[in-house]
Structures are given as C-alpha cells and as structure tokens.
PDB file of C-alpha atoms and ligand atoms in Angstrom:
ATOM      1  CA  MET A   1       0.001  -0.290   0.179  1.00 70.00           C
ATOM      2  CA  GLY A   2       1.433   3.640  -0.918  1.00 87.00           C
ATOM      3  CA  ILE A   3       1.782   6.384   1.175  1.00 93.00           C
ATOM      4  CA  THR A   4      -0.495   9.531   0.362  1.00 96.00           C
ATOM      5  CA  ALA A   5      -0.949  12.791   2.012  1.00 96.00           C
ATOM      6  CA  ALA A   6      -4.074  11.182   4.022  1.00 96.00           C
ATOM      7  CA  THR A   7      -2.071   8.245   5.351  1.00 97.00           C
ATOM      8  CA  ARG A   8      -2.006   8.196   9.106  1.00 97.00           C
ATOM      9  CA  ILE A   9       1.562   7.444  10.522  1.00 98.00           C
ATOM     10  CA  VAL A  10       2.244   5.663  13.667  1.00 98.00           C
ATOM     11  CA  ALA A  11       6.026   5.161  15.001  1.00 98.00           C
ATOM     12  CA  VAL A  12       8.240   3.190  17.153  1.00 98.00           C
ATOM     13  CA  ILE A  13      10.698   4.960  18.845  1.00 98.00           C
ATOM     14  CA  GLY A  14      14.107   3.393  20.694  1.00 98.00           C
ATOM     15  CA  HIS A  15      17.590   3.368  21.067  1.00 98.00           C
ATOM     16  CA  PRO A  16      18.710   1.463  19.274  1.00 97.00           C
ATOM     17  CA  VAL A  17      15.569   1.166  17.037  1.00 98.00           C
ATOM     18  CA  THR A  18      17.035  -0.304  13.740  1.00 96.00           C
ATOM     19  CA  HIS A  19      16.547  -3.966  15.112  1.00 93.00           C
ATOM     20  CA  SER A  20      13.006  -3.394  15.627  1.00 97.00           C
ATOM     21  CA  LEU A  21      10.295  -6.069  14.254  1.00 98.00           C
ATOM     22  CA  SER A  22       7.557  -3.728  14.838  1.00 98.00           C
ATOM     23  CA  PRO A  23       7.511  -2.017  11.533  1.00 98.00           C
ATOM     24  CA  ALA A  24       7.593  -5.101   9.570  1.00 98.00           C
ATOM     25  CA  ILE A  25       4.724  -6.434  11.761  1.00 98.00           C
ATOM     26  CA  HIS A  26       2.576  -3.502  12.026  1.00 98.00           C
ATOM     27  CA  ASN A  27       2.691  -2.767   8.210  1.00 98.00           C
ATOM     28  CA  ALA A  28       1.935  -6.372   7.550  1.00 98.00           C
ATOM     29  CA  ALA A  29      -1.389  -6.049   9.583  1.00 98.00           C
ATOM     30  CA  PHE A  30      -2.282  -2.417   8.184  1.00 98.00           C
ATOM     31  CA  ASP A  31      -1.792  -3.945   4.651  1.00 98.00           C
ATOM     32  CA  GLU A  32      -4.016  -7.014   5.354  1.00 97.00           C
ATOM     33  CA  LEU A  33      -6.541  -4.916   7.144  1.00 98.00           C
ATOM     34  CA  GLY A  34      -6.562  -2.340   4.107  1.00 97.00           C
ATOM     35  CA  VAL A  35      -6.115   0.456   6.631  1.00 97.00           C
ATOM     36  CA  ASP A  36      -4.379   3.314   5.333  1.00 97.00           C
ATOM     37  CA  CYS A  37      -1.697   3.720   7.963  1.00 98.00           C
ATOM     38  CA  ARG A  38       2.012   3.121   8.318  1.00 98.00           C
ATOM     39  CA  MET A  39       4.600   2.635  10.794  1.00 98.00           C
ATOM     40  CA  VAL A  40       7.879   4.364  10.837  1.00 98.00           C
ATOM     41  CA  ALA A  41      10.927   3.929  13.090  1.00 98.00           C
ATOM     42  CA  PHE A  42      12.572   6.899  14.879  1.00 98.00           C
ATOM     43  CA  GLU A  43      15.858   6.656  16.593  1.00 98.00           C
ATOM     44  CA  VAL A  44      15.471   8.908  19.847  1.00 98.00           C
ATOM     45  CA  ALA A  45      18.252   9.285  22.402  1.00 98.00           C
ATOM     46  CA  PRO A  46      17.520   8.398  26.250  1.00 98.00           C
ATOM     47  CA  GLY A  47      16.356  11.508  28.001  1.00 98.00           C
ATOM     48  CA  LYS A  48      14.550  12.967  24.380  1.00 98.00           C
ATOM     49  CA  GLY A  49      11.388  10.839  24.962  1.00 98.00           C
ATOM     50  CA  LYS A  50       9.427  13.878  26.136  1.00 97.00           C
ATOM     51  CA  ALA A  51      10.641  16.080  23.199  1.00 98.00           C
ATOM     52  CA  ALA A  52       9.903  13.266  20.802  1.00 98.00           C
ATOM     53  CA  ILE A  53       6.320  13.153  22.075  1.00 98.00           C
ATOM     54  CA  ALA A  54       5.964  16.924  21.687  1.00 97.00           C
ATOM     55  CA  ALA A  55       7.150  16.323  18.118  1.00 98.00           C
ATOM     56  CA  MET A  56       5.112  13.881  17.112  1.00 98.00           C
ATOM     57  CA  SER A  57       1.988  15.718  18.444  1.00 96.00           C
ATOM     58  CA  THR A  58       3.000  18.510  16.241  1.00 96.00           C
ATOM     59  CA  LEU A  59       3.325  16.291  13.176  1.00 97.00           C
ATOM     60  CA  GLY A  60      -0.061  14.541  13.841  1.00 96.00           C
ATOM     61  CA  ILE A  61       1.219  11.398  14.361  1.00 98.00           C
ATOM     62  CA  ALA A  62      -1.483   9.021  15.571  1.00 97.00           C
ATOM     63  CA  GLY A  63       0.656   7.028  18.094  1.00 98.00           C
ATOM     64  CA  PHE A  64       3.856   5.186  18.718  1.00 98.00           C
ATOM     65  CA  ALA A  65       5.230   2.178  20.280  1.00 98.00           C
ATOM     66  CA  VAL A  66       8.409   2.433  22.819  1.00 98.00           C
ATOM     67  CA  THR A  67      11.073   0.150  22.977  1.00 97.00           C
ATOM     68  CA  THR A  68      14.218   0.265  25.465  1.00 94.00           C
ATOM     69  CA  PRO A  69      15.249   2.219  27.086  1.00 97.00           C
ATOM     70  CA  LEU A  70      12.916   4.841  26.868  1.00 98.00           C
ATOM     71  CA  LYS A  71       9.569   2.973  28.242  1.00 98.00           C
ATOM     72  CA  ALA A  72      10.077   4.649  31.668  1.00 98.00           C
ATOM     73  CA  GLU A  73      10.472   7.980  30.694  1.00 98.00           C
ATOM     74  CA  VAL A  74       7.673   7.964  28.044  1.00 98.00           C
ATOM     75  CA  ALA A  75       5.223   6.613  31.028  1.00 98.00           C
ATOM     76  CA  ALA A  76       6.177   9.657  32.895  1.00 98.00           C
ATOM     77  CA  ALA A  77       5.904  12.086  30.194  1.00 98.00           C
ATOM     78  CA  VAL A  78       2.399  11.305  28.942  1.00 98.00           C
ATOM     79  CA  ASP A  79      -0.989  12.782  30.555  1.00 97.00           C
ATOM     80  CA  VAL A  80      -2.785   9.378  31.538  1.00 97.00           C
ATOM     81  CA  VAL A  81      -1.564   5.845  31.835  1.00 97.00           C
ATOM     82  CA  ASP A  82      -3.174   2.673  32.134  1.00 98.00           C
ATOM     83  CA  GLU A  83      -3.086   0.551  35.289  1.00 97.00           C
ATOM     84  CA  ALA A  84      -0.310  -1.854  34.100  1.00 98.00           C
ATOM     85  CA  SER A  85       1.728   1.190  33.273  1.00 98.00           C
ATOM     86  CA  ARG A  86       1.416   2.974  36.335  1.00 98.00           C
ATOM     87  CA  SER A  87       2.469  -0.263  38.312  1.00 98.00           C
ATOM     88  CA  LEU A  88       5.236  -0.747  36.285  1.00 98.00           C
ATOM     89  CA  ASP A  89       6.492   2.697  35.565  1.00 98.00           C
ATOM     90  CA  SER A  90       6.493   1.687  31.829  1.00 98.00           C
ATOM     91  CA  ALA A  91       4.730   2.393  28.839  1.00 98.00           C
ATOM     92  CA  ASN A  92       5.165   0.353  25.309  1.00 98.00           C
ATOM     93  CA  THR A  93       2.572   2.262  23.846  1.00 98.00           C
ATOM     94  CA  VAL A  94       1.258   5.824  23.111  1.00 98.00           C
ATOM     95  CA  VAL A  95      -2.026   7.040  21.685  1.00 98.00           C
ATOM     96  CA  LEU A  96      -1.803  10.807  20.705  1.00 98.00           C
ATOM     97  CA  ARG A  97      -5.397  11.660  20.624  1.00 96.00           C
ATOM     98  CA  ASP A  98      -6.843  14.265  18.588  1.00 93.00           C
ATOM     99  CA  ASP A  99      -7.831  16.566  21.431  1.00 94.00           C
ATOM    100  CA  GLY A 100      -3.952  16.699  22.195  1.00 94.00           C
ATOM    101  CA  SER A 101      -3.910  14.207  25.150  1.00 96.00           C
ATOM    102  CA  ARG A 102      -1.516  11.521  25.316  1.00 98.00           C
ATOM    103  CA  PHE A 103      -2.429   7.914  26.846  1.00 98.00           C
ATOM    104  CA  GLY A 104       0.296   5.565  27.884  1.00 98.00           C
ATOM    105  CA  ALA A 105      -0.265   2.000  28.115  1.00 98.00           C
ATOM    106  CA  SER A 106       1.761  -1.416  28.591  1.00 98.00           C
ATOM    107  CA  THR A 107       0.757  -4.230  26.346  1.00 98.00           C
ATOM    108  CA  ASP A 108       3.854  -6.500  27.040  1.00 98.00           C
ATOM    109  CA  GLY A 109       2.119  -8.634  29.703  1.00 98.00           C
ATOM    110  CA  THR A 110      -1.326  -8.842  28.623  1.00 98.00           C
ATOM    111  CA  GLY A 111       0.287  -9.542  25.295  1.00 98.00           C
ATOM    112  CA  PHE A 112       2.026 -12.579  26.766  1.00 98.00           C
ATOM    113  CA  VAL A 113      -1.119 -13.880  28.323  1.00 98.00           C
ATOM    114  CA  ALA A 114      -3.045 -13.252  25.084  1.00 98.00           C
ATOM    115  CA  SER A 115      -0.136 -15.390  23.552  1.00 98.00           C
ATOM    116  CA  LEU A 116      -0.639 -18.394  26.059  1.00 98.00           C
ATOM    117  CA  LEU A 117      -4.523 -18.431  25.402  1.00 97.00           C
ATOM    118  CA  ALA A 118      -3.953 -18.100  21.661  1.00 96.00           C
ATOM    119  CA  ALA A 119      -1.846 -21.406  22.241  1.00 95.00           C
ATOM    120  CA  GLY A 120      -4.752 -23.032  24.200  1.00 95.00           C
ATOM    121  CA  ARG A 121      -2.749 -22.875  27.558  1.00 95.00           C
ATOM    122  CA  GLU A 122      -5.458 -21.988  30.101  1.00 94.00           C
ATOM    123  CA  LEU A 123      -4.353 -20.100  33.536  1.00 98.00           C
ATOM    124  CA  ASP A 124      -7.048 -21.094  36.002  1.00 98.00           C
ATOM    125  CA  GLY A 125      -5.187 -22.981  38.773  1.00 98.00           C
ATOM    126  CA  ALA A 126      -1.684 -22.803  37.095  1.00 98.00           C
ATOM    127  CA  ARG A 127       1.455 -23.062  38.789  1.00 98.00           C
ATOM    128  CA  VAL A 128       3.865 -20.780  36.823  1.00 98.00           C
ATOM    129  CA  VAL A 129       7.524 -20.418  37.303  1.00 99.00           C
ATOM    130  CA  VAL A 130       9.079 -17.210  35.787  1.00 99.00           C
ATOM    131  CA  LEU A 131      12.741 -16.988  35.151  1.00 98.00           C
ATOM    132  CA  GLY A 132      14.058 -13.803  35.672  1.00 98.00           C
ATOM    133  CA  ALA A 133      13.138 -10.386  37.195  1.00 98.00           C
ATOM    134  CA  GLY A 134      14.122  -7.691  34.833  1.00 98.00           C
ATOM    135  CA  ALA A 135      11.569  -5.322  32.905  1.00 97.00           C
ATOM    136  CA  ALA A 136      10.006  -8.013  30.841  1.00 98.00           C
ATOM    137  CA  SER A 137       9.403 -10.276  33.761  1.00 98.00           C
ATOM    138  CA  ARG A 138       7.692  -7.581  35.667  1.00 98.00           C
ATOM    139  CA  SER A 139       5.274  -6.890  32.972  1.00 98.00           C
ATOM    140  CA  ILE A 140       4.652 -10.704  32.666  1.00 98.00           C
ATOM    141  CA  VAL A 141       4.126 -11.128  36.538  1.00 98.00           C
ATOM    142  CA  HIS A 142       1.812  -8.355  36.655  1.00 98.00           C
ATOM    143  CA  ALA A 143      -0.207  -9.416  34.103  1.00 98.00           C
ATOM    144  CA  LEU A 144      -0.238 -13.101  35.352  1.00 98.00           C
ATOM    145  CA  GLY A 145      -1.257 -11.537  38.571  1.00 98.00           C
ATOM    146  CA  GLU A 146      -4.665 -10.734  37.038  1.00 98.00           C
ATOM    147  CA  THR A 147      -5.474 -14.020  35.816  1.00 98.00           C
ATOM    148  CA  ALA A 148      -6.618 -17.100  37.829  1.00 98.00           C
ATOM    149  CA  ALA A 149      -3.143 -18.626  38.206  1.00 98.00           C
ATOM    150  CA  GLU A 150      -2.679 -20.261  41.453  1.00 98.00           C
ATOM    151  CA  ARG A 151       1.108 -19.308  42.293  1.00 98.00           C
ATOM    152  CA  ILE A 152       3.788 -17.322  40.440  1.00 98.00           C
ATOM    153  CA  THR A 153       7.177 -18.439  41.429  1.00 98.00           C
ATOM    154  CA  ILE A 154      10.034 -16.081  40.665  1.00 98.00           C
ATOM    155  CA  VAL A 155      13.568 -17.439  39.900  1.00 98.00           C
ATOM    156  CA  ASN A 156      16.251 -14.989  39.530  1.00 98.00           C
ATOM    157  CA  ARG A 157      20.139 -14.998  39.814  1.00 97.00           C
ATOM    158  CA  THR A 158      19.701 -11.533  41.970  1.00 96.00           C
ATOM    159  CA  ALA A 159      17.616 -11.758  44.705  1.00 93.00           C
ATOM    160  CA  ALA A 160      16.796  -8.213  45.369  1.00 94.00           C
ATOM    161  CA  THR A 161      15.154  -7.580  41.955  1.00 97.00           C
ATOM    162  CA  ALA A 162      13.216 -10.845  42.413  1.00 98.00           C
ATOM    163  CA  ASP A 163      11.640  -9.301  45.210  1.00 97.00           C
ATOM    164  CA  VAL A 164      10.590  -6.288  43.336  1.00 98.00           C
ATOM    165  CA  ALA A 165       8.784  -8.645  40.702  1.00 98.00           C
ATOM    166  CA  ALA A 166       7.135 -10.455  43.361  1.00 98.00           C
ATOM    167  CA  ALA A 167       5.368  -7.570  44.619  1.00 98.00           C
ATOM    168  CA  LEU A 168       3.526  -7.071  40.987  1.00 98.00           C
ATOM    169  CA  ALA A 169       1.151 -10.066  41.796  1.00 98.00           C
ATOM    170  CA  PRO A 170      -0.797 -11.405  44.763  1.00 98.00           C
ATOM    171  CA  GLN A 171      -0.022 -14.933  43.818  1.00 98.00           C
ATOM    172  CA  ALA A 172       3.549 -14.413  43.226  1.00 98.00           C
ATOM    173  CA  GLU A 173       6.446 -15.629  45.516  1.00 98.00           C
ATOM    174  CA  VAL A 174      10.495 -16.080  45.097  1.00 98.00           C
ATOM    175  CA  GLY A 175      11.610 -19.219  44.905  1.00 98.00           C
ATOM    176  CA  THR A 176      14.290 -21.664  43.255  1.00 98.00           C
ATOM    177  CA  VAL A 177      14.206 -23.582  39.924  1.00 98.00           C
ATOM    178  CA  ASP A 178      13.180 -26.632  41.720  1.00 98.00           C
ATOM    179  CA  ALA A 179       9.728 -25.452  41.367  1.00 98.00           C
ATOM    180  CA  VAL A 180       9.877 -26.106  37.831  1.00 98.00           C
ATOM    181  CA  GLN A 181       9.124 -30.078  38.656  1.00 97.00           C
ATOM    182  CA  GLU A 182       5.680 -28.914  40.101  1.00 97.00           C
ATOM    183  CA  ALA A 183       4.772 -26.400  37.611  1.00 98.00           C
ATOM    184  CA  ASP A 184       2.329 -26.400  34.805  1.00 98.00           C
ATOM    185  CA  LEU A 185       3.800 -23.244  32.769  1.00 98.00           C
ATOM    186  CA  LEU A 186       7.523 -22.155  32.863  1.00 98.00           C
ATOM    187  CA  VAL A 187       8.411 -18.783  31.168  1.00 98.00           C
ATOM    188  CA  ASN A 188      11.932 -17.684  30.400  1.00 98.00           C
ATOM    189  CA  THR A 189      12.224 -13.675  30.650  1.00 98.00           C
ATOM    190  CA  THR A 190      15.887 -13.838  30.984  1.00 98.00           C
ATOM    191  CA  THR A 191      18.388 -13.034  28.084  1.00 98.00           C
ATOM    192  CA  VAL A 192      19.832 -16.401  28.466  1.00 98.00           C
ATOM    193  CA  GLY A 193      19.720 -17.937  24.960  1.00 98.00           C
ATOM    194  CA  MET A 194      19.607 -14.592  23.176  1.00 97.00           C
ATOM    195  CA  GLY A 195      21.903 -14.831  20.294  1.00 96.00           C
ATOM    196  CA  ASP A 196      23.258 -18.206  21.533  1.00 98.00           C
ATOM    197  CA  PRO A 197      21.484 -21.440  20.576  1.00 97.00           C
ATOM    198  CA  ASP A 198      23.523 -23.512  22.960  1.00 97.00           C
ATOM    199  CA  ALA A 199      22.641 -21.501  25.911  1.00 98.00           C
ATOM    200  CA  SER A 200      20.013 -22.360  28.375  1.00 98.00           C
ATOM    201  CA  PRO A 201      18.531 -21.001  31.621  1.00 98.00           C
ATOM    202  CA  ILE A 202      17.798 -24.306  32.612  1.00 98.00           C
ATOM    203  CA  GLY A 203      20.771 -26.135  33.148  1.00 96.00           C
ATOM    204  CA  ASP A 204      19.303 -29.434  34.504  1.00 97.00           C
ATOM    205  CA  THR A 205      16.976 -30.628  31.994  1.00 98.00           C
ATOM    206  CA  ASP A 206      15.724 -33.139  34.325  1.00 98.00           C
ATOM    207  CA  LEU A 207      13.389 -30.698  35.690  1.00 98.00           C
ATOM    208  CA  LEU A 208      11.373 -30.360  32.294  1.00 98.00           C
ATOM    209  CA  HIS A 209       8.528 -32.633  31.982  1.00 98.00           C
ATOM    210  CA  SER A 210       5.694 -33.736  29.763  1.00 98.00           C
ATOM    211  CA  SER A 211       2.835 -31.995  31.858  1.00 97.00           C
ATOM    212  CA  LEU A 212       4.521 -28.380  31.487  1.00 98.00           C
ATOM    213  CA  THR A 213       4.184 -25.665  28.885  1.00 98.00           C
ATOM    214  CA  VAL A 214       7.634 -23.723  28.364  1.00 98.00           C
ATOM    215  CA  ALA A 215       7.294 -20.166  26.690  1.00 98.00           C
ATOM    216  CA  ASP A 216      10.420 -18.439  25.714  1.00 98.00           C
ATOM    217  CA  ILE A 217      10.238 -14.996  25.434  1.00 98.00           C
ATOM    218  CA  VAL A 218      13.608 -14.976  23.370  1.00 97.00           C
ATOM    219  CA  TYR A 219      13.119 -14.782  19.521  1.00 96.00           C
ATOM    220  CA  HIS A 220      16.580 -14.675  18.332  1.00 94.00           C
ATOM    221  CA  PRO A 221      17.217 -17.545  17.857  1.00 95.00           C
ATOM    222  CA  LEU A 222      13.202 -18.679  17.618  1.00 96.00           C
ATOM    223  CA  ASP A 223      14.110 -22.219  18.485  1.00 97.00           C
ATOM    224  CA  THR A 224      16.014 -21.902  21.765  1.00 98.00           C
ATOM    225  CA  ARG A 225      18.057 -24.321  23.412  1.00 98.00           C
ATOM    226  CA  LEU A 226      15.476 -24.313  26.202  1.00 98.00           C
ATOM    227  CA  LEU A 227      12.513 -24.739  23.745  1.00 98.00           C
ATOM    228  CA  ARG A 228      14.359 -27.855  22.263  1.00 98.00           C
ATOM    229  CA  ASP A 229      15.074 -29.403  25.486  1.00 98.00           C
ATOM    230  CA  ALA A 230      11.386 -28.849  26.593  1.00 98.00           C
ATOM    231  CA  ARG A 231      10.048 -30.756  23.472  1.00 98.00           C
ATOM    232  CA  ALA A 232      12.503 -33.539  24.101  1.00 98.00           C
ATOM    233  CA  ALA A 233      10.928 -33.689  27.500  1.00 98.00           C
ATOM    234  CA  GLY A 234       7.715 -33.996  26.023  1.00 98.00           C
ATOM    235  CA  ALA A 235       6.758 -30.340  26.808  1.00 98.00           C
ATOM    236  CA  THR A 236       4.282 -28.039  24.898  1.00 97.00           C
ATOM    237  CA  THR A 237       6.134 -24.935  23.813  1.00 98.00           C
ATOM    238  CA  ILE A 238       5.520 -21.355  22.732  1.00 98.00           C
ATOM    239  CA  ASP A 239       8.089 -19.202  21.000  1.00 98.00           C
ATOM    240  CA  GLY A 240       8.992 -15.522  21.490  1.00 97.00           C
ATOM    241  CA  LEU A 241       7.132 -14.385  18.535  1.00 98.00           C
ATOM    242  CA  GLY A 242       3.842 -15.210  20.291  1.00 97.00           C
ATOM    243  CA  MET A 243       4.210 -12.314  22.848  1.00 98.00           C
ATOM    244  CA  LEU A 244       5.695 -10.062  20.210  1.00 98.00           C
ATOM    245  CA  VAL A 245       2.571 -10.607  17.833  1.00 98.00           C
ATOM    246  CA  GLU A 246       0.094 -10.210  20.569  1.00 98.00           C
ATOM    247  CA  GLN A 247       1.423  -7.367  22.128  1.00 98.00           C
ATOM    248  CA  ALA A 248       1.481  -5.463  18.783  1.00 98.00           C
ATOM    249  CA  ARG A 249      -2.177  -6.659  18.113  1.00 98.00           C
ATOM    250  CA  LEU A 250      -3.179  -4.890  21.448  1.00 98.00           C
ATOM    251  CA  GLN A 251      -1.182  -1.861  20.252  1.00 98.00           C
ATOM    252  CA  GLN A 252      -3.218  -1.652  16.962  1.00 98.00           C
ATOM    253  CA  GLN A 253      -6.707  -2.110  18.807  1.00 98.00           C
ATOM    254  CA  LEU A 254      -5.380   1.137  20.760  1.00 98.00           C
ATOM    255  CA  TRP A 255      -4.258   3.057  17.720  1.00 98.00           C
ATOM    256  CA  ILE A 256      -6.767   2.086  15.007  1.00 97.00           C
ATOM    257  CA  GLY A 257      -9.556  -0.015  16.974  1.00 97.00           C
ATOM    258  CA  ASP A 258      -8.800  -3.247  14.999  1.00 98.00           C
ATOM    259  CA  ALA A 259      -6.209  -5.801  14.902  1.00 98.00           C
ATOM    260  CA  GLY A 260      -4.411  -7.820  12.390  1.00 98.00           C
ATOM    261  CA  ASP A 261      -4.346 -11.404  11.830  1.00 98.00           C
ATOM    262  CA  ALA A 262      -1.727 -13.124  14.086  1.00 98.00           C
ATOM    263  CA  SER A 263      -0.512 -15.580  11.631  1.00 98.00           C
ATOM    264  CA  THR A 264       0.296 -12.780   8.904  1.00 98.00           C
ATOM    265  CA  MET A 265       1.903 -10.721  11.558  1.00 98.00           C
ATOM    266  CA  ARG A 266       4.065 -13.762  12.787  1.00 98.00           C
ATOM    267  CA  ALA A 267       5.017 -14.562   8.979  1.00 98.00           C
ATOM    268  CA  ALA A 268       6.072 -10.919   8.715  1.00 98.00           C
ATOM    269  CA  ALA A 269       8.100 -10.975  11.917  1.00 98.00           C
ATOM    270  CA  GLN A 270       9.844 -14.093  10.509  1.00 97.00           C
ATOM    271  CA  ALA A 271      10.541 -12.980   7.176  1.00 98.00           C
ATOM    272  CA  GLU A 272      12.173 -10.065   8.504  1.00 97.00           C
ATOM    273  CA  LEU A 273      14.280 -12.065  10.576  1.00 95.00           C
ATOM    274  CA  ALA A 274      15.050 -14.217   7.933  1.00 94.00           C
ATOM    275  CA  ARG A 275      16.108 -11.046   5.780  1.00 93.00           C
ATOM    276  CA  ARG A 276      18.912 -10.257   8.501  1.00 87.00           C
TER     277      ARG A 276
HETATM  278  P1  ATR B   1      14.639  -7.249  30.088  1.00 54.44           P
HETATM  279  O1  ATR B   1      14.339  -5.778  29.877  1.00 54.44           O
HETATM  280  O2  ATR B   1      14.593  -7.792  28.611  1.00 54.44           O
HETATM  281  O3  ATR B   1      13.808  -7.890  30.834  1.00 54.44           O
HETATM  282  P2  ATR B   1      16.585  -7.000  31.647  1.00 54.44           P
HETATM  283  O4  ATR B   1      16.110  -5.892  32.615  1.00 54.44           O
HETATM  284  O5  ATR B   1      18.204  -6.624  31.649  1.00 54.44           O
HETATM  285  O6  ATR B   1      16.200  -7.467  30.423  1.00 54.44           O
HETATM  286  O7  ATR B   1      16.616  -8.447  32.460  1.00 54.44           O
HETATM  287  C1  ATR B   1      17.459  -9.426  32.523  1.00 54.44           C
HETATM  288  C2  ATR B   1      17.259 -10.553  33.228  1.00 54.44           C
HETATM  289  O8  ATR B   1      17.792 -11.877  32.576  1.00 54.44           O
HETATM  290  C3  ATR B   1      17.315 -10.567  34.492  1.00 54.44           C
HETATM  291  O9  ATR B   1      16.316 -11.277  35.360  1.00 54.44           O
HETATM  292  C4  ATR B   1      19.024 -11.099  34.704  1.00 54.44           C
HETATM  293  O10 ATR B   1      19.249 -11.594  35.932  1.00 54.44           O
HETATM  294  P3  ATR B   1      19.848 -10.522  37.178  1.00 54.44           P
HETATM  295  O11 ATR B   1      18.619  -9.774  37.567  1.00 54.44           O
HETATM  296  O12 ATR B   1      20.464 -11.449  38.044  1.00 54.44           O
HETATM  297  O13 ATR B   1      20.882  -9.522  36.384  1.00 54.44           O
HETATM  298  C5  ATR B   1      18.593 -12.340  33.603  1.00 54.44           C
HETATM  299  N1  ATR B   1      19.875 -12.554  33.372  1.00 54.44           N
HETATM  300  C6  ATR B   1      20.845 -12.242  32.380  1.00 54.44           C
HETATM  301  N2  ATR B   1      21.883 -12.932  32.091  1.00 54.44           N
HETATM  302  C7  ATR B   1      21.884 -13.764  33.068  1.00 54.44           C
HETATM  303  C8  ATR B   1      22.669 -15.158  33.167  1.00 54.44           C
HETATM  304  N3  ATR B   1      23.766 -15.344  32.491  1.00 54.44           N
HETATM  305  N4  ATR B   1      22.219 -16.167  33.955  1.00 54.44           N
HETATM  306  C9  ATR B   1      20.955 -15.717  34.742  1.00 54.44           C
HETATM  307  N5  ATR B   1      20.525 -14.746  34.456  1.00 54.44           N
HETATM  308  C10 ATR B   1      20.696 -13.860  33.571  1.00 54.44           C
END
C-alpha cells in the first residue's frame, strides 16, 4: 500500500531502534486490514522521550510504540496511563489523541497472556515459574497476577530484583528452580539464550517434564535451546514471537480500533528475521 497525504502515521521509538521488528509486523497487519496507516521507526536518544512526544504531536502522528530504554521516561511524560503502566512505571504504547492528550499503556504483559490463550494454555489454577526479574519479567508477572493462576514463582540470579517482581502479583513468591518440577507453565524472561543457540536458563533438563508448557520470550534464535530441551522432555512450547505479535495486536486496537491477523503478523516477523 502506498503513502499519500492522507496516510496516518504511527511510529516506533527506541535506542537503538533499527533492530525493531515492529514496522514489519504492524505494516503487514495494516496491509492485510486495508487500513491507510504506516509505521516508521525513529531513533530517539535516552532523555529525549518527552521532546519526541511533543514533536510527534506537532506532526499529527497518531501514536507510537516504545522500546528500550525509553519506556519509563515515556510513561512519566504522558498525561494518562493505564493501570499496568502505572504499576510498572513503563509504557510501550502511546496514543496521541486528536484533542492533544497523550495516553500511555503497557501491552507487553497482557500480550504475553494473550499468546498463552492463543496457544490454548489456560491459566486457571496454574502453577507458573517465571525465570528472570527484569523489565520483561515484571510486565509478565503483573499480567499473570490478574489471571486465575494459582502460584507464580519467580526465580532470579539476583534476589533483590526478584523481590521487586514478586510484589507485582498477589500470587507471586520468590523461589528456586526446583519449582519447575511442580509447575504447569515455565516462562523464560531472562536474556539467556539470546543470540546463543546453545545457552539455556535451565541447566538441569531433568526438571522439564511432559505436563509442562514452556514459553520463551527470546526470539533470536526463535528455536532456543530451552524450547528444544522442553520438546525433548515432551513439553508443549510457545516461542518468543507469540508475545511479540500479541502485544502488537493490542497496540493496534489502541491506535486503529482493530487488529491484524496473528499468523500474518508472525509471518512478517519471521520474514524480517530471515532477511537479517
Ligand atoms: P529485559 O528488559 O529484557 O527484561 P533485563 O531487565 O536486563 O532485560 O533483565 C534481564 C534478566 O535476565 C534479569 O533477570 C537477569 O538476571 P539479574 O537480575 O540477576 O541480572 C537475567 N540474566 C541475564 N543474564 C543472565 C545469566 N547469565 N544468568 C542468569 N540470569 C541472567
């Protein structure tokens, strides 16, 4: 679809932003939906989030996605945020409304939960182990806290950050990796495995079992060592594009009131990864 004077623009901002899959994913959805909207990427230096928002408002940009390391400063700079953004001090999505107001939201955690449901993984009564306690973990723990999951055990190398993550959900506690034996769902939010097909956050593969669903938010490589080990143990697996696509679909709902087809968006992400 071409760009005309009437085309609505949304953006993704980050530092660095050139690795972002968001333009490929969103533009594939806009094409498929027949919506006259395009996403472009802007490199925005840390500390310049507020200025970037003002510039985008001036230009009539409809909204934008936010990647690392700007999520906290964007959450602080907008007028209103949703409950997740407020709890996490993080916004990955902004809507620049026609009346000039700026609304911030966090779709990372809810996107993750949506990816579980899309894969048929129900959470009622589930015992969940979350590996890692960084920003991605916090958004996922917060969203899992709003489900009927029974227990969320957070396992992290650094104890202090695990405590911070555990405070975000009523069912959450800090624990050890042994909890995987009793778990229904294991989520890797650590960066272990990113860019390294041989690295896994679970060294002892005997902990993995066939009644487990294993979700890895790492998508480079897409088939991580953890997911391969999980399949070998008979577990069900969900790769990192699940969350990426579903959080993007929630962003589209906020910007255009509609969302693209998940498989179309996933294919666009895979094509972009293959092109690199
Ligand atoms: P993100 O924003 O993607 O969540 P992050 O905030 O840097 O990234 O968090 C990275 C997570 O991976 C943290 O939980 C980190 O553990 P620490 O809190 O102990 O730093 C975890 N992590 C990174 N490298 C790790 C490694 N080699 N072994 C175990 N955990 C690791």
